Amino acid sequence: MDLFSRSWAALRTAVAELPDEDFERPSGCTGWLVRDLVCHLVIDAQDVLITLVTPAEAEPTVNAVTYWKVADEPPTGRDPLDALIVRLAAAYEEPHLLKFHLDDVGSAAGRAAELADPGARVSTQDEVLTAGDYLGAYVLEWTLHHLDLIVHLPDAPRPPVEALARTRAMLEEIAGATFPASFGDQDALLVGTGRRAPTDDERAALGELAARLPLYLG
């Protein structure tokens, strides 16, 4: 849960420090500008708040890793919800309004996470898991989207190194395989989730794992 807080705070800080013109740059999410990604983070923060106050009594059905499902196809940006987010982001008109809303809702989600009982069971997307596992799953969400945010912003702050390492470990568990030691954590995440193609040397190092990548998580 501490890593949830650190990765979420780092992502929100990165957004808060962006110059207005960067909101019109492409993000690492297909079909989304940076402003669209930030609007998605507002929705994410709302989901965290909703889930943490949606108790469940049933036994957990997933944990922090199995919460994530692997899709057969990459996102195209044409999904109805994705398209709605683009329209919502455009409605803000001024980046400072979007920054304010993320800070407002995002700070509330961060406080709710700090107050949550990690052993309490919560429900989301027809699944039951502990609050600790739910927040642990979101370390992956925050870290990958932090990388999406800064893909064309070389001077923007990076995700915390411990969040990168944890997200890599989660991705390896999802894949059922370990990335070669020659891969840094960030490269393992970018290649492993299809955010960039592997180089020839990286593909050779991946061996049989290369045929199973990328993993499209949702």
Coordinates of C-alpha atoms in Angstrom, one line a residue:
M1 CA 0.0 0.0 0.0
D2 CA 3.0 2.3 0.6
L3 CA 4.1 1.7 -3.0
F4 CA 0.6 2.6 -4.2
S5 CA 0.9 5.9 -2.5
R6 CA 4.5 6.6 -3.8
S7 CA 3.7 5.6 -7.4
W8 CA 0.4 7.6 -7.4
A9 CA 2.1 10.7 -5.8
A10 CA 4.9 10.5 -8.4
L11 CA 2.5 10.3 -11.3
R12 CA 0.3 13.2 -10.0
T13 CA 3.4 15.3 -9.5
A14 CA 4.6 14.6 -13.0
V15 CA 1.2 15.8 -14.4
A16 CA 1.2 18.9 -12.2
E17 CA 4.6 19.9 -13.5
L18 CA 3.8 19.6 -17.2
P19 CA 3.8 22.8 -19.2
D20 CA 0.4 23.5 -20.9
E21 CA 1.8 22.8 -24.4
D22 CA 2.7 19.2 -23.4
F23 CA -1.0 18.3 -23.0
E24 CA -1.3 18.4 -26.8
R25 CA 1.6 15.9 -27.3
P26 CA 0.9 12.2 -28.0
S27 CA 0.9 9.8 -25.1
G28 CA 2.0 6.2 -25.0
C29 CA -1.7 5.1 -25.2
T30 CA -2.8 4.5 -28.8
G31 CA -5.1 7.3 -30.0
W32 CA -4.7 9.5 -26.9
L33 CA -3.0 12.8 -26.3
V34 CA -1.4 13.5 -22.9
R35 CA -4.6 15.4 -22.0
D36 CA -6.7 12.3 -22.7
L37 CA -4.4 10.2 -20.6
V38 CA -4.7 12.7 -17.7
C39 CA -8.5 12.6 -18.0
H40 CA -8.3 8.8 -17.8
L41 CA -6.3 9.2 -14.6
V42 CA -9.2 11.2 -13.1
I43 CA -11.5 8.3 -13.9
D44 CA -9.0 5.9 -12.4
A45 CA -9.0 8.0 -9.2
Q46 CA -12.8 7.9 -9.1
D47 CA -12.7 4.1 -9.5
V48 CA -10.3 3.8 -6.5
L49 CA -12.6 5.9 -4.4
I50 CA -15.7 3.9 -5.4
T51 CA -14.0 0.5 -5.0
L52 CA -12.6 1.3 -1.5
V53 CA -16.2 2.0 -0.3
T54 CA -17.7 -1.1 -1.9
P55 CA -17.3 -3.8 0.7
A56 CA -17.7 -7.5 -0.1
E57 CA -18.2 -10.5 2.1
A58 CA -17.4 -13.2 -0.4
E59 CA -14.0 -14.9 -0.6
P60 CA -11.5 -13.1 -2.9
T61 CA -11.7 -14.2 -6.5
V62 CA -8.5 -12.5 -7.6
N63 CA -5.3 -10.9 -6.2
A64 CA -3.1 -8.1 -7.2
V65 CA -1.7 -10.0 -10.2
T66 CA -4.7 -12.1 -11.3
Y67 CA -6.8 -8.9 -11.3
W68 CA -5.2 -8.2 -14.6
K69 CA -6.5 -9.9 -17.7
V70 CA -4.6 -10.3 -20.9
A71 CA -6.4 -9.3 -24.1
D72 CA -5.9 -10.8 -27.5
E73 CA -5.7 -7.5 -29.4
P74 CA -4.0 -4.2 -28.6
P75 CA -6.2 -1.2 -27.7
T76 CA -7.1 1.0 -30.8
G77 CA -8.5 4.0 -29.1
R78 CA -11.8 3.4 -30.8
D79 CA -13.5 1.7 -27.9
P80 CA -16.6 3.7 -26.8
L81 CA -15.2 4.4 -23.4
D82 CA -11.9 5.5 -24.8
A83 CA -13.7 7.8 -27.3
L84 CA -15.7 9.2 -24.4
I85 CA -12.6 10.0 -22.5
V86 CA -11.2 11.9 -25.5
R87 CA -14.4 14.0 -25.6
L88 CA -14.3 14.6 -21.8
A89 CA -10.7 15.7 -22.0
A90 CA -11.4 18.2 -24.8
A91 CA -14.3 19.7 -22.7
Y92 CA -11.8 20.9 -20.0
E93 CA -10.4 23.3 -22.7
E94 CA -7.7 24.6 -20.3
P95 CA -5.0 22.3 -19.0
H96 CA -5.1 23.9 -15.6
L97 CA -8.7 22.8 -15.1
L98 CA -7.7 19.2 -15.8
K99 CA -4.7 19.5 -13.5
F100 CA -7.0 20.8 -10.8
H101 CA -9.5 18.0 -11.1
L102 CA -6.8 15.4 -11.0
D103 CA -5.2 16.9 -8.0
D104 CA -8.6 17.2 -6.2
V105 CA -9.9 13.7 -6.9
G106 CA -6.4 12.2 -7.0
S107 CA -5.6 13.5 -3.5
A108 CA -8.8 12.1 -2.2
A109 CA -8.0 8.7 -3.6
G110 CA -4.6 8.8 -2.1
R111 CA -6.0 9.6 1.4
A112 CA -8.6 6.9 1.0
A113 CA -5.9 4.4 0.2
E114 CA -3.9 5.4 3.3
L115 CA -6.9 5.0 5.5
A116 CA -8.0 1.6 4.0
D117 CA -7.8 -1.6 5.9
P118 CA -5.5 -3.8 3.7
G119 CA -7.3 -7.0 4.8
A120 CA -10.8 -5.7 4.1
R121 CA -12.6 -7.2 1.0
V122 CA -13.8 -5.0 -1.7
S123 CA -15.6 -5.6 -5.0
T124 CA -15.0 -4.2 -8.5
Q125 CA -15.7 -5.4 -12.0
D126 CA -17.6 -8.4 -10.6
E127 CA -14.5 -9.6 -8.7
V128 CA -13.7 -9.6 -5.0
L129 CA -10.2 -8.9 -3.6
T130 CA -8.6 -7.4 -0.5
A131 CA -8.1 -3.7 -0.4
G132 CA -4.4 -4.4 -0.2
D133 CA -4.4 -6.5 -3.3
Y134 CA -6.5 -3.9 -5.1
L135 CA -4.2 -1.1 -4.3
G136 CA -1.2 -3.4 -5.2
A137 CA -2.8 -4.0 -8.6
Y138 CA -2.9 -0.2 -9.2
V139 CA 0.9 0.0 -8.8
L140 CA 1.1 -1.5 -12.2
E141 CA -1.6 0.9 -13.5
W142 CA 0.2 4.0 -12.2
T143 CA 3.6 2.9 -13.4
L144 CA 2.6 2.0 -16.9
H145 CA 0.6 5.1 -17.3
H146 CA 3.5 7.2 -15.9
L147 CA 5.6 5.7 -18.7
D148 CA 2.8 6.6 -21.2
L149 CA 2.7 10.1 -19.9
I150 CA 6.4 10.8 -20.4
V151 CA 7.0 8.8 -23.6
H152 CA 7.6 12.0 -25.6
L153 CA 8.7 14.1 -22.7
P154 CA 12.4 13.3 -22.0
D155 CA 12.7 15.9 -19.2
A156 CA 9.7 14.7 -17.2
P157 CA 10.4 12.8 -14.0
R158 CA 10.4 9.0 -14.2
P159 CA 8.4 6.6 -12.1
P160 CA 9.9 5.5 -8.8
V161 CA 12.5 2.8 -9.3
E162 CA 10.8 0.5 -6.8
A163 CA 7.5 0.9 -8.7
L164 CA 9.2 -0.1 -11.9
A165 CA 10.8 -3.1 -10.2
R166 CA 7.5 -4.2 -8.7
T167 CA 5.6 -3.8 -11.9
R168 CA 8.2 -5.8 -13.7
A169 CA 7.8 -8.6 -11.2
M170 CA 4.0 -8.5 -11.6
L171 CA 4.3 -8.6 -15.4
E172 CA 6.7 -11.6 -15.2
E173 CA 4.2 -13.4 -13.0
I174 CA 1.4 -12.6 -15.5
A175 CA 3.7 -13.9 -18.3
G176 CA 4.8 -16.9 -16.3
A177 CA 8.4 -16.1 -17.4
T178 CA 11.3 -14.0 -16.4
F179 CA 12.7 -11.2 -18.6
P180 CA 16.5 -11.5 -19.3
A181 CA 18.7 -9.7 -16.8
S182 CA 20.0 -7.6 -19.7
F183 CA 16.6 -5.8 -19.8
G184 CA 16.3 -2.9 -17.4
D185 CA 12.9 -2.6 -15.7
Q186 CA 11.6 0.1 -17.9
D187 CA 12.6 -1.7 -21.1
A188 CA 11.0 -4.9 -19.8
L189 CA 7.7 -3.1 -19.2
L190 CA 7.7 -1.2 -22.5
V191 CA 8.6 -4.3 -24.6
G192 CA 6.5 -6.6 -22.5
T193 CA 3.3 -4.6 -22.9
G194 CA 3.8 -3.7 -26.5
R195 CA 4.6 0.0 -25.9
R196 CA 7.7 -0.4 -28.1
A197 CA 9.0 -3.2 -30.3
P198 CA 12.1 -5.1 -29.2
T199 CA 15.4 -4.5 -31.0
D200 CA 17.0 -7.5 -32.8
D201 CA 19.3 -8.0 -29.8
E202 CA 16.5 -7.8 -27.3
R203 CA 14.4 -10.3 -29.4
A204 CA 17.3 -12.7 -29.4
A205 CA 17.8 -12.4 -25.7
L206 CA 14.1 -13.0 -25.1
G207 CA 14.3 -16.4 -26.8
E208 CA 11.0 -18.3 -26.7
L209 CA 9.4 -15.6 -24.6
A210 CA 9.4 -13.2 -27.6
A211 CA 6.7 -15.3 -29.3
R212 CA 4.4 -14.7 -26.3
L213 CA 4.8 -11.0 -26.2
P214 CA 3.4 -8.4 -26.1
L215 CA 0.9 -8.8 -23.2
Y216 CA -2.1 -6.4 -23.6
L217 CA -3.3 -5.8 -20.1
G218 CA -6.8 -4.7 -19.1

